Amino acid sequence: MTVSTFSQVDRIEPPFWWSDMHHSDVQIMFYGKNIAQHDVVASNGIIIKNIQKTENPNYLFITIENKDITAKDFIFTFKNKENTFTQNYSLRSRKENSRFRKSFDSSDLIYLIMSDRFANGNPAIDNTDETFEKVNRSNKDGRHGGDIEGIIKNLDYLKELGVTAVWPTPLCEDNDEKGSYHGYGQSDVYKIDSRFGSNEDYLRLSNALHQRGMKNIMDYVTNHWGYKHWMMDDLPTYDWLHQFPNGYVQTNYKMTTQFDTNASELDRKICMDGWFVKSMPDLNQSNPLVLRYLIQNAIWWIEYADLDGFRVDTYSYCDKIGISEWTKAITNEYPNFNIVGEAWYYSSAQIAYWQKDSKIAAIQSYNSNLPSVMDFSLFETINKGVFNEDVANWDKGMVRFYNELTNDFLYPNINNILVFAENHDTNRFNDTYNQDFNQYRMAMTLIATIRGIPQIYYGSEIGMTGSKNIGDGDIRRDFPGGWNGDTNNAFTNEGRTDEQKKYFNFTSKLFNWRKTKSVIHNGKLTHYIPENNVYVYFRYNESESVMVILNNSNEKQTLKTNRFQENIKNYAFGKDIVTGNSFDLKTEISLKSKSVLILELK
């Protein structure tokens, strides 16, 4: 936030704070020419607990006590022999019960939006004077003009689909000259990118979601910033970033070095301290000033924008101890706040290491404090063509899902993991499976009915495709109907093609049914070893039971129900939640090739 230059303060971060936070002290960063050469006092009963200077005289870090202090405005006075100036600051009132806000959980369906590619609600901000890159829809890797207003205008579409939580890719300013549309190279972490809207627009998005009973999940980046971040021209300290004597070093991407007892220290250091790419300076979370800055920035956004959760990018690339402290500080302030971290491994044990209270990590006396992790192991099974394995054998076909779920014991909180078939960094599911609707139904049924929190990627519910082999821009295409002049508007039933309707109607039916099913959200799971490439499992609690059947065979299959008697018990029939058809459970159930049944047992 820029402040009038006559005060000799160019930036204050955080720009304001709140009174009576559980996180009682706030450290305010003041930036301005030689500001560290001044003495500082505060007015209106505010107590300065600490003033910290660095080797850069243009920074001051001032810690004030705000516990048990009412909301108020006050003044900092900066004084030295040459001059005196003042700077206003505010402690605001918190929203009632802010600390105990409800977050996302296994009752939700999360909808991941590539913010620049979803909908252009305000063409007037496609290009702004303060940002470099301009809109160019003909460039797959350029900015296309999607914005916050476009999301707000289509929230009713998402509600109709069954979405309960929205995860837009980062919306803070990314002022790189090219490729800035994805938002992961941020240049100002207290400011929404003006091509997406304003901070006030982001708050409007939260309010609009909450009015519909939906949740706002921020995509937060702790590992790196963009090379155009305003601090890059004048770092507070040399070690604010990870720097190397001989110049640029890129991470080796070998995240296993974070826990590998056989890893060399060199490999471990390069993984953690190396830069993700050359345009993304790597933040040093082991520097207390950096860590405090990141903690307060995260809390500031939660409080300001009334957020309901975080998805944290590249979580396992951060300093292990630092990111654990960051996560704990946030969940101490907001005990019910859910945070899902990107820990991209294809091993359940390695993913489970990063979930809070992991017994695996405890072997190394480590606790990430991270409530939720992303199930990349399940994703990999889906992504590697399991639905194309028409004939089962020892390790092919549906048995691969069975084997995945045998590892559930590794996770300390199995219902709080994110399950998905694709995201913004992967091949589109509908591309991998050549727009085979039957295979799409099996995948969506799986992530909707197994344990965990389902996440779907924008546009898949209308059959959108895109190939990672062509490039990131291809898996991040514009949603049809999001731009003026689009000939196909898939946001409305009338505007959808027959093929798009087929995808949308199934997805909507499935996830709207799931909304109220606590048996799916938190029920137990029992599965049976697949036979003839048919996977059968049950979700159940004391009052309800759901039988799920995935037939990945190319042939019609008939199942003898006596095999599943321990779960069928005294239930007489099952009603398919998609078609409404009833199935007698006394003897056998038949289903078509490449099909699914989700039976509510009656």
Coordinates of C-alpha atoms in Angstrom, one line a residue:
M1 CA 0.0 0.0 0.0
T2 CA 1.6 3.3 -1.1
V3 CA 1.5 6.2 1.3
S4 CA 2.0 9.9 0.6
T5 CA 5.8 10.5 0.1
F6 CA 6.0 13.7 2.2
S7 CA 5.8 11.4 5.2
Q8 CA 9.0 9.6 4.1
V9 CA 7.0 6.4 4.2
D10 CA 6.5 4.8 0.9
R11 CA 4.9 1.5 2.1
I12 CA 3.3 0.1 5.2
E13 CA 2.7 -3.6 5.5
P14 CA 0.3 -4.8 6.8
P15 CA -1.6 -1.6 5.9
F16 CA -3.9 -1.9 8.9
W17 CA -4.6 -4.6 11.6
W18 CA -7.3 -5.7 14.0
S19 CA -7.7 -5.3 17.7
D20 CA -7.7 -8.1 20.2
M21 CA -6.3 -10.8 17.9
H22 CA -5.2 -14.1 19.5
H23 CA -2.0 -13.4 17.6
S24 CA -1.5 -10.6 20.0
D25 CA 1.5 -8.7 18.6
V26 CA 1.7 -7.3 15.1
Q27 CA 5.0 -6.4 13.4
I28 CA 4.5 -3.5 11.0
M29 CA 7.0 -3.0 8.2
F30 CA 7.7 0.6 7.3
Y31 CA 9.6 1.3 4.1
G32 CA 11.0 4.7 3.0
K33 CA 14.3 6.4 2.3
N34 CA 16.5 6.1 5.4
I35 CA 13.5 5.6 7.7
A36 CA 15.6 3.6 10.1
Q37 CA 17.5 6.7 11.0
H38 CA 14.5 7.9 13.0
D39 CA 13.3 7.3 16.6
V40 CA 9.6 6.3 16.8
V41 CA 6.8 6.7 19.3
A42 CA 3.1 5.8 19.1
S43 CA 0.1 7.7 20.4
N44 CA -3.3 6.8 21.9
G45 CA -2.0 4.2 24.4
I46 CA -0.3 2.0 21.9
I47 CA 2.8 0.2 23.3
I48 CA 5.8 -0.3 21.0
K49 CA 7.3 -3.6 22.1
N50 CA 10.2 -3.8 19.7
I51 CA 11.9 -1.9 16.9
Q52 CA 14.0 -3.9 14.6
K53 CA 16.5 -2.5 12.0
T54 CA 18.3 -4.4 9.3
E55 CA 21.3 -3.7 7.2
N56 CA 19.1 -1.8 4.9
P57 CA 18.3 1.7 6.4
N58 CA 15.1 1.9 4.3
Y59 CA 13.3 -0.5 6.5
L60 CA 11.9 -0.5 10.0
F61 CA 10.0 -3.4 11.6
I62 CA 8.0 -2.1 14.6
T63 CA 6.1 -4.5 16.8
I64 CA 3.1 -3.2 18.8
E65 CA 1.0 -4.9 21.4
N66 CA -2.7 -5.1 20.4
K67 CA -4.2 -7.6 22.8
D68 CA -7.0 -6.3 25.0
I69 CA -6.9 -3.0 23.0
T70 CA -10.1 -1.7 21.5
A71 CA -10.3 -0.7 17.8
K72 CA -8.8 2.7 17.3
D73 CA -6.8 5.0 15.1
F74 CA -3.4 6.2 16.3
I75 CA -0.3 7.9 15.1
F76 CA 3.4 6.9 14.7
T77 CA 5.8 9.8 15.1
F78 CA 9.2 9.5 13.4
K79 CA 11.8 11.9 14.5
N80 CA 15.5 12.6 14.1
K81 CA 17.7 15.7 14.2
E82 CA 16.7 16.8 10.7
N83 CA 13.0 16.3 10.6
T84 CA 9.8 14.9 12.1
F85 CA 6.8 13.3 10.4
T86 CA 3.8 11.3 11.4
Q87 CA 2.0 8.3 10.0
N88 CA -1.6 7.2 10.8
Y89 CA -2.4 3.6 11.5
S90 CA -5.6 1.7 12.4
L91 CA -6.6 -1.2 14.4
R92 CA -10.0 -2.3 13.2
S93 CA -12.8 -4.3 14.8
R94 CA -13.0 -8.0 13.9
K95 CA -16.1 -9.6 12.5
E96 CA -18.1 -11.3 15.3
N97 CA -16.8 -14.8 16.0
S98 CA -14.1 -14.4 13.4
R99 CA -11.6 -16.6 15.2
F100 CA -13.9 -19.6 15.0
R101 CA -15.0 -19.3 11.4
K102 CA -16.1 -22.6 9.7
S103 CA -13.8 -23.8 7.0
F104 CA -14.1 -26.2 4.1
D105 CA -14.3 -29.9 4.8
S106 CA -15.4 -33.3 3.4
S107 CA -18.9 -32.0 3.0
D108 CA -17.7 -29.6 0.2
L109 CA -17.2 -29.8 -3.5
I110 CA -14.3 -27.5 -4.4
Y111 CA -14.3 -25.9 -7.9
L112 CA -10.8 -24.9 -9.1
I113 CA -10.9 -21.8 -11.4
M114 CA -8.0 -20.6 -13.6
S115 CA -8.9 -17.0 -12.8
D116 CA -7.8 -15.5 -16.0
R117 CA -9.6 -18.1 -18.1
F118 CA -13.0 -18.4 -16.5
A119 CA -15.0 -15.3 -17.4
N120 CA -14.4 -11.7 -18.3
G121 CA -17.0 -9.8 -16.3
N122 CA -15.4 -6.3 -16.6
P123 CA -13.6 -5.7 -20.0
A124 CA -12.7 -2.2 -18.9
I125 CA -9.9 -3.6 -16.7
D126 CA -8.4 -6.0 -19.2
N127 CA -5.4 -3.7 -19.4
T128 CA -4.3 -1.3 -16.7
D129 CA -1.6 1.4 -16.7
E130 CA 0.2 0.0 -13.7
T131 CA 0.7 -3.5 -15.2
F132 CA 2.9 -4.6 -18.0
E133 CA 1.3 -7.5 -19.8
K134 CA -1.8 -6.7 -21.9
V135 CA -4.7 -8.9 -22.9
N136 CA -4.0 -11.1 -26.0
R137 CA -6.5 -14.0 -26.3
S138 CA -4.7 -15.3 -29.4
N139 CA -1.7 -16.2 -27.2
K140 CA -2.4 -19.4 -25.2
D141 CA 0.2 -18.3 -22.7
G142 CA -1.0 -14.7 -22.5
R143 CA -3.6 -12.9 -20.5
H144 CA -7.2 -13.4 -21.6
G145 CA -9.1 -11.1 -19.3
G146 CA -10.9 -13.4 -16.8
D147 CA -11.5 -11.5 -13.6
I148 CA -13.3 -11.4 -10.2
E149 CA -16.4 -9.9 -11.7
G150 CA -16.6 -12.8 -14.1
I151 CA -16.6 -15.3 -11.2
I152 CA -19.2 -13.3 -9.3
K153 CA -21.5 -13.2 -12.3
N154 CA -21.4 -17.0 -12.7
L155 CA -21.8 -18.1 -9.1
D156 CA -25.3 -19.2 -9.7
Y157 CA -24.0 -21.5 -12.4
L158 CA -21.6 -23.0 -9.8
K159 CA -24.4 -23.4 -7.3
E160 CA -26.5 -25.2 -9.8
L161 CA -23.6 -27.5 -10.5
G162 CA -23.4 -28.4 -6.8
V163 CA -20.2 -26.5 -6.0
T164 CA -19.9 -25.4 -2.3
A165 CA -16.4 -23.9 -2.3
V166 CA -14.4 -22.0 -4.9
W167 CA -10.6 -22.0 -5.3
P168 CA -9.5 -19.4 -7.8
T169 CA -5.8 -19.4 -8.8
P170 CA -3.9 -16.5 -7.2
L171 CA -5.5 -13.1 -7.6
C172 CA -2.7 -10.9 -6.1
E173 CA -0.7 -8.8 -8.4
D174 CA 1.7 -10.6 -10.8
N175 CA 3.4 -8.0 -12.9
D176 CA 5.7 -10.1 -14.9
E177 CA 6.1 -9.0 -18.6
K178 CA 4.8 -12.3 -19.8
G179 CA 3.1 -15.4 -18.5
S180 CA 1.6 -13.3 -15.6
Y181 CA -1.9 -14.7 -16.1
H182 CA -1.4 -17.7 -13.7
G183 CA -0.6 -15.4 -10.8
Y184 CA 2.0 -17.5 -9.0
G185 CA 4.8 -14.9 -9.5
Q186 CA 3.4 -12.2 -7.2
S187 CA 4.7 -8.7 -7.2
D188 CA 2.5 -7.3 -4.4
V189 CA 1.0 -9.7 -1.8
Y190 CA -1.3 -7.1 -0.3
K191 CA -2.9 -6.1 -3.5
I192 CA -5.3 -7.8 -5.9
D193 CA -4.0 -7.5 -9.5
S194 CA -5.8 -4.6 -11.1
R195 CA -6.6 -6.7 -14.2
F196 CA -8.6 -9.0 -11.9
G197 CA -10.2 -6.2 -9.9
S198 CA -9.5 -4.6 -6.6
N199 CA -9.2 -5.6 -3.0
E200 CA -12.8 -4.5 -2.5
D201 CA -13.9 -6.7 -5.5
Y202 CA -12.2 -9.7 -3.8
L203 CA -14.2 -8.9 -0.6
R204 CA -17.4 -8.7 -2.8
L205 CA -16.6 -12.2 -4.1
S206 CA -16.4 -13.5 -0.5
N207 CA -19.7 -11.8 0.3
A208 CA -21.4 -13.1 -2.8
L209 CA -20.2 -16.7 -2.0
H210 CA -21.3 -16.5 1.6
Q211 CA -24.8 -15.2 0.5
R212 CA -25.1 -18.5 -1.4
G213 CA -23.8 -20.7 1.4
M214 CA -20.5 -21.1 -0.5
K215 CA -16.9 -20.7 0.6
N216 CA -13.9 -18.8 -0.6
I217 CA -10.5 -20.6 -0.6
M218 CA -7.4 -18.5 -1.4
D219 CA -4.5 -19.9 -3.3
Y220 CA -1.6 -18.8 -1.2
V221 CA 2.1 -19.0 -2.1
T222 CA 4.6 -19.3 0.7
N223 CA 7.6 -20.6 -1.3
H224 CA 8.3 -17.8 -3.7
W225 CA 7.4 -14.4 -5.2
G226 CA 7.8 -13.0 -8.7
Y227 CA 11.0 -11.3 -9.8
K228 CA 8.9 -8.1 -10.3
H229 CA 8.0 -8.0 -6.6
W230 CA 8.6 -4.5 -5.4
M231 CA 11.1 -5.6 -2.8
M232 CA 13.4 -7.1 -5.4
D233 CA 14.9 -3.7 -6.1
D234 CA 15.7 -3.1 -2.4
L235 CA 15.6 -6.2 -0.2
P236 CA 15.2 -5.7 3.6
T237 CA 18.0 -8.2 4.2
Y238 CA 20.3 -10.1 1.9
D239 CA 18.9 -13.4 3.3
W240 CA 15.3 -12.4 2.7
L241 CA 15.7 -14.7 -0.3
H242 CA 17.8 -17.8 -0.8
Q243 CA 20.8 -16.6 -2.7
F244 CA 23.9 -18.4 -3.8
P245 CA 27.5 -17.1 -4.1
N246 CA 27.9 -18.2 -7.7
G247 CA 24.6 -17.0 -9.0
Y248 CA 21.3 -18.6 -9.8
V249 CA 20.5 -22.1 -8.6
Q250 CA 17.3 -23.9 -9.6
T251 CA 15.7 -26.4 -7.3
N252 CA 16.3 -30.1 -8.2
Y253 CA 12.5 -30.7 -7.5
K254 CA 13.5 -33.8 -5.4
M255 CA 11.1 -33.1 -2.6
T256 CA 11.9 -36.6 -1.1
T257 CA 15.1 -35.0 0.2
Q258 CA 13.0 -33.3 2.8
F259 CA 12.7 -36.6 4.7
D260 CA 15.1 -39.0 3.0
T261 CA 17.5 -40.2 5.7
N262 CA 20.0 -41.1 2.9
A263 CA 19.9 -37.8 1.1
S264 CA 23.0 -35.6 0.8
E265 CA 22.9 -32.2 2.5
L266 CA 23.7 -30.6 -0.8
D267 CA 20.7 -32.2 -2.5
R268 CA 18.5 -31.3 0.4
K269 CA 19.7 -27.7 0.3
I270 CA 19.2 -27.3 -3.4
C271 CA 15.7 -28.7 -3.3
M272 CA 14.6 -26.4 -0.5
D273 CA 16.7 -23.2 -1.3
G274 CA 16.9 -23.4 -5.1
W275 CA 14.5 -21.3 -7.0
F276 CA 11.4 -22.9 -8.6
V277 CA 12.1 -21.1 -11.8
K278 CA 14.3 -18.1 -12.6
S279 CA 11.4 -15.7 -12.5
M280 CA 10.4 -16.8 -9.0
P281 CA 12.7 -15.7 -6.2
D282 CA 12.8 -18.3 -3.4
L283 CA 11.7 -17.0 0.0
N284 CA 13.7 -17.8 3.1
Q285 CA 11.2 -19.0 5.7
S286 CA 14.0 -19.6 8.1
N287 CA 14.5 -15.9 8.4
P288 CA 12.3 -14.8 11.3
L289 CA 11.4 -11.5 9.6
V290 CA 10.3 -13.3 6.4
L291 CA 8.3 -15.9 8.4
R292 CA 6.6 -13.2 10.4
Y293 CA 5.8 -11.3 7.2
L294 CA 4.2 -14.3 5.6
I295 CA 2.2 -15.3 8.7
Q296 CA 0.8 -11.8 9.1
N297 CA 0.0 -11.5 5.4
A298 CA -1.9 -14.7 5.5
I299 CA -3.9 -13.7 8.6
W300 CA -4.5 -10.2 7.1
W301 CA -6.2 -11.8 4.0
I302 CA -8.3 -14.2 6.1
E303 CA -9.5 -11.3 8.3
Y304 CA -9.9 -8.7 5.5
A305 CA -11.5 -10.9 2.9
D306 CA -13.4 -13.2 5.3
L307 CA -11.8 -16.3 3.8
D308 CA -12.8 -19.9 4.4
G309 CA -9.6 -21.7 3.7
F310 CA -6.2 -21.8 2.0
R311 CA -4.7 -24.0 -0.7
V312 CA -1.0 -23.6 -0.4
D313 CA 1.2 -23.8 -3.5
T314 CA 4.5 -25.8 -3.5
Y315 CA 4.1 -26.5 0.3
S316 CA 6.8 -29.1 0.5
Y317 CA 9.5 -26.9 -1.2
C318 CA 9.5 -24.5 1.8
D319 CA 11.8 -24.6 4.8
K320 CA 10.3 -27.5 6.8
I321 CA 10.5 -25.8 10.2
G322 CA 9.4 -22.4 8.9
I323 CA 6.3 -23.7 7.0
S324 CA 5.3 -25.7 10.0
E325 CA 5.4 -22.6 12.2
W326 CA 3.5 -20.6 9.5
T327 CA 0.8 -23.2 9.5
K328 CA 0.6 -23.5 13.2
A329 CA 0.4 -19.7 13.7
I330 CA -2.6 -19.5 11.3
T331 CA -4.5 -22.5 12.9
N332 CA -3.8 -21.1 16.4
E333 CA -5.5 -17.9 15.3
Y334 CA -8.3 -19.8 13.6
P335 CA -8.7 -23.2 15.1
N336 CA -11.3 -24.4 12.6
F337 CA -9.4 -23.1 9.5
N338 CA -8.5 -25.7 6.9
I339 CA -5.4 -25.5 4.9
V340 CA -4.6 -28.0 2.1
G341 CA -1.0 -28.1 0.9
E342 CA 0.4 -29.1 -2.4
A343 CA 2.8 -32.0 -1.6
W344 CA 3.2 -33.5 -5.1
Y345 CA 4.3 -37.1 -4.5
Y346 CA 3.0 -40.3 -6.0
S347 CA 3.4 -42.3 -2.8
S348 CA 0.7 -42.3 -0.1
A349 CA 3.4 -42.6 2.6
Q350 CA 5.3 -39.6 1.3
I351 CA 2.1 -37.5 1.0
A352 CA 0.9 -38.6 4.5
Y353 CA 4.2 -37.4 5.9
W354 CA 3.0 -33.8 5.4
Q355 CA -0.4 -34.1 7.1
K356 CA -0.7 -32.8 10.7
D357 CA 0.1 -35.4 13.4
S358 CA 1.6 -37.9 10.9
K359 CA 3.0 -40.9 12.7
I360 CA 5.4 -41.2 9.7
A361 CA 6.8 -37.7 10.2
A362 CA 6.9 -38.3 14.0
I363 CA 9.6 -40.8 13.5
Q364 CA 11.8 -37.8 12.6
S365 CA 10.2 -35.7 15.4
Y366 CA 8.5 -33.5 12.8
N367 CA 5.0 -32.2 12.5
S368 CA 3.9 -30.0 9.6
N369 CA 0.7 -28.9 11.3
L370 CA -0.9 -29.0 7.9
P371 CA -4.5 -30.1 8.2
S372 CA -5.0 -31.4 4.7
V373 CA -3.0 -32.7 1.8
M374 CA -3.7 -33.4 -1.9
D375 CA -4.0 -37.0 -2.9
F376 CA -1.6 -37.0 -5.9
S377 CA -1.2 -40.8 -5.5
L378 CA -4.8 -41.3 -6.4
F379 CA -4.6 -38.7 -9.1
E380 CA -1.6 -40.5 -10.7
T381 CA -3.6 -43.8 -10.8
I382 CA -6.4 -42.0 -12.7
N383 CA -4.0 -40.0 -14.9
K384 CA -2.0 -43.1 -16.0
G385 CA -5.0 -44.5 -17.8
V386 CA -6.6 -46.9 -15.4
F387 CA -10.0 -46.5 -17.1
N388 CA -8.4 -47.7 -20.3
E389 CA -7.4 -51.0 -18.7
D390 CA -10.4 -52.9 -19.8
V391 CA -9.3 -56.3 -18.8
A392 CA -8.1 -56.7 -15.2
N393 CA -5.1 -58.7 -14.0
W394 CA -3.0 -58.8 -10.9
D395 CA -2.0 -55.1 -11.0
K396 CA -4.2 -53.5 -13.8
G397 CA -7.7 -52.1 -13.9
M398 CA -9.9 -51.5 -10.9
V399 CA -7.5 -53.3 -8.5
R400 CA -5.3 -50.2 -8.7
F401 CA -8.0 -48.2 -6.9
Y402 CA -8.4 -50.9 -4.4
N403 CA -4.6 -50.9 -3.8
E404 CA -4.6 -47.1 -3.4
L405 CA -7.2 -47.2 -0.6
T406 CA -5.4 -50.0 1.3
N407 CA -2.9 -47.2 2.2
D408 CA -5.5 -45.1 4.0
F409 CA -4.2 -46.2 7.3
L410 CA -1.1 -44.0 6.7
Y411 CA -3.1 -40.7 7.0
P412 CA -3.9 -39.3 10.4
N413 CA -7.1 -37.7 9.0
I414 CA -8.3 -39.6 5.9
N415 CA -11.5 -37.6 5.5
N416 CA -9.5 -34.4 5.2
I417 CA -7.5 -35.1 2.1
L418 CA -8.2 -33.5 -1.3
V419 CA -9.2 -36.0 -4.1
F420 CA -9.2 -35.0 -7.7
A421 CA -8.8 -36.3 -11.3
E422 CA -7.0 -33.2 -12.6
N423 CA -6.0 -29.6 -11.8
H424 CA -4.4 -26.6 -13.5
D425 CA -1.0 -28.2 -13.7
T426 CA -2.0 -31.5 -15.3
N427 CA -3.5 -33.0 -18.4
R428 CA -7.2 -32.5 -18.8
F429 CA -9.0 -35.7 -17.8
N430 CA -11.2 -35.5 -20.9
D431 CA -8.1 -35.2 -23.1
T432 CA -6.4 -38.2 -21.4
Y433 CA -9.6 -40.3 -22.0
N434 CA -10.5 -38.9 -25.5
Q435 CA -13.8 -37.4 -24.2
D436 CA -15.2 -40.8 -23.3
F437 CA -18.2 -39.9 -21.2
N438 CA -18.5 -43.3 -19.6
Q439 CA -14.9 -43.0 -18.3
Y440 CA -15.7 -39.5 -17.0
R441 CA -18.7 -40.8 -15.1
M442 CA -16.5 -43.4 -13.4
A443 CA -13.9 -40.9 -12.4
M444 CA -16.4 -38.4 -11.1
T445 CA -18.3 -41.1 -9.2
L446 CA -15.1 -42.2 -7.6
I447 CA -14.0 -38.8 -6.3
A448 CA -17.6 -38.0 -5.2
T449 CA -18.1 -41.1 -3.1
I450 CA -14.7 -42.2 -1.7
R451 CA -13.2 -40.6 1.5
G452 CA -11.9 -37.0 1.3
I453 CA -12.8 -33.7 -0.2
P454 CA -13.6 -33.7 -3.9
Q455 CA -12.2 -31.1 -6.2
I456 CA -13.1 -30.6 -9.9
Y457 CA -11.4 -28.4 -12.4
Y458 CA -13.4 -25.7 -14.2
G459 CA -14.9 -26.8 -17.6
S460 CA -14.5 -30.5 -17.1
E461 CA -18.2 -30.6 -16.2
I462 CA -19.0 -29.6 -19.8
G463 CA -16.4 -31.9 -21.4
M464 CA -13.5 -29.4 -21.9
T465 CA -10.2 -30.8 -23.1
G466 CA -6.6 -29.7 -23.2
S467 CA -3.2 -31.3 -23.5
K468 CA -0.2 -30.7 -21.3
N469 CA 1.9 -31.8 -24.2
I470 CA 0.8 -28.8 -26.2
G471 CA 1.5 -26.5 -23.2
D472 CA 0.0 -25.0 -20.0
G473 CA -2.1 -22.7 -22.0
D474 CA -4.0 -25.6 -23.6
I475 CA -5.0 -27.1 -20.3
R476 CA -6.2 -23.6 -19.2
R477 CA -8.5 -22.7 -22.1
D478 CA -11.2 -20.0 -21.9
F479 CA -14.6 -21.2 -20.5
P480 CA -17.1 -20.9 -23.4
G481 CA -19.5 -18.1 -22.8
G482 CA -17.2 -16.2 -20.5
W483 CA -16.4 -13.5 -23.1
N484 CA -18.6 -11.2 -25.1
G485 CA -19.1 -12.6 -28.5
D486 CA -18.6 -16.2 -27.6
T487 CA -20.8 -18.3 -29.8
N488 CA -21.2 -21.1 -27.3
N489 CA -22.4 -20.1 -23.8
A490 CA -22.0 -23.1 -21.6
F491 CA -23.0 -21.1 -18.5
T492 CA -26.7 -21.5 -19.4
N493 CA -28.7 -24.6 -20.2
E494 CA -30.0 -23.0 -23.4
G495 CA -26.4 -22.2 -24.5
R496 CA -24.9 -25.7 -24.0
T497 CA -24.5 -28.1 -26.8
D498 CA -26.1 -31.5 -26.3
E499 CA -22.7 -33.0 -25.5
Q500 CA -22.1 -30.3 -22.8
K501 CA -25.5 -30.9 -21.3
K502 CA -24.7 -34.6 -21.0
Y503 CA -21.6 -33.8 -18.9
F504 CA -23.1 -31.0 -16.9
N505 CA -26.4 -32.8 -16.1
F506 CA -24.6 -35.9 -14.7
T507 CA -22.1 -33.8 -12.7
S508 CA -24.8 -31.6 -11.3
K509 CA -27.0 -34.6 -10.3
L510 CA -24.0 -36.3 -8.6
F511 CA -22.7 -33.5 -6.6
N512 CA -26.0 -31.9 -5.6
W513 CA -27.0 -35.4 -4.2
R514 CA -23.6 -35.5 -2.4
K515 CA -24.3 -32.1 -0.6
T516 CA -26.5 -33.5 2.1
K517 CA -25.1 -37.0 2.5
S518 CA -23.2 -37.1 5.7
V519 CA -22.7 -40.8 5.1
I520 CA -20.4 -39.8 2.2
H521 CA -18.8 -36.9 4.1
N522 CA -17.8 -38.8 7.2
G523 CA -19.1 -42.4 6.9
K524 CA -16.9 -45.5 7.1
L525 CA -15.7 -47.2 3.9
T526 CA -15.5 -50.9 3.2
H527 CA -14.3 -52.1 -0.2
Y528 CA -14.1 -55.5 -1.9
I529 CA -11.3 -56.9 -4.0
P530 CA -12.3 -56.2 -7.6
E531 CA -13.5 -59.1 -9.7
N532 CA -13.8 -59.0 -13.5
N533 CA -12.7 -55.3 -13.4
V534 CA -15.6 -54.3 -11.2
Y535 CA -14.9 -52.3 -8.0
V536 CA -17.5 -52.4 -5.2
Y537 CA -17.4 -50.4 -2.0
F538 CA -19.8 -49.1 0.6
R539 CA -20.0 -45.9 2.6
Y540 CA -22.0 -46.3 5.7
N541 CA -22.9 -45.0 9.2
E542 CA -25.4 -46.0 11.8
S543 CA -28.4 -44.9 9.8
E544 CA -27.4 -44.9 6.1
S545 CA -25.6 -47.1 3.6
V546 CA -24.5 -46.4 0.0
M547 CA -23.3 -49.1 -2.3
V548 CA -21.0 -47.9 -5.2
I549 CA -20.2 -50.1 -8.2
L550 CA -17.8 -49.2 -10.9
N551 CA -17.8 -51.5 -13.9
N552 CA -14.6 -50.9 -15.9
S553 CA -15.1 -54.0 -18.0
N554 CA -16.0 -53.9 -21.6
E555 CA -18.8 -56.4 -20.9
K556 CA -22.0 -56.4 -18.9
Q557 CA -21.4 -57.8 -15.4
T558 CA -23.7 -59.6 -13.0
L559 CA -22.7 -59.5 -9.3
K560 CA -24.0 -62.1 -6.8
T561 CA -25.0 -60.0 -3.8
N562 CA -24.3 -62.7 -1.2
R563 CA -20.6 -61.7 -1.5
F564 CA -21.4 -58.3 0.0
Q565 CA -23.8 -59.5 2.7
E566 CA -21.7 -58.0 5.6
N567 CA -22.6 -54.6 4.2
I568 CA -26.0 -55.3 2.6
K569 CA -27.3 -56.8 5.9
N570 CA -31.1 -56.4 6.0
Y571 CA -31.4 -53.9 3.2
A572 CA -33.9 -55.1 0.6
F573 CA -33.2 -52.9 -2.4
G574 CA -31.0 -50.1 -3.7
K575 CA -32.1 -47.0 -5.5
D576 CA -29.7 -45.5 -8.1
I577 CA -29.2 -41.8 -7.3
V578 CA -28.7 -40.9 -11.0
T579 CA -31.6 -42.8 -12.8
G580 CA -33.9 -43.4 -9.8
N581 CA -34.1 -47.1 -10.8
S582 CA -34.4 -49.7 -8.0
F583 CA -32.3 -52.9 -7.8
D584 CA -33.3 -55.9 -5.8
L585 CA -30.5 -56.9 -3.4
K586 CA -31.6 -60.4 -2.7
T587 CA -29.7 -62.3 -5.4
E588 CA -27.8 -60.3 -8.0
I589 CA -27.2 -57.0 -9.6
S590 CA -26.5 -56.5 -13.3
L591 CA -24.9 -53.4 -14.9
K592 CA -23.8 -52.4 -18.3
S593 CA -20.2 -52.3 -19.5
K594 CA -18.2 -49.1 -18.5
S595 CA -20.9 -48.0 -16.2
V596 CA -21.6 -47.0 -12.6
L597 CA -24.2 -47.5 -10.0
I598 CA -24.6 -45.4 -6.8
L599 CA -27.2 -47.2 -4.8
E600 CA -28.8 -45.8 -1.7
L601 CA -29.8 -48.9 0.3
K602 CA -33.4 -49.1 1.6

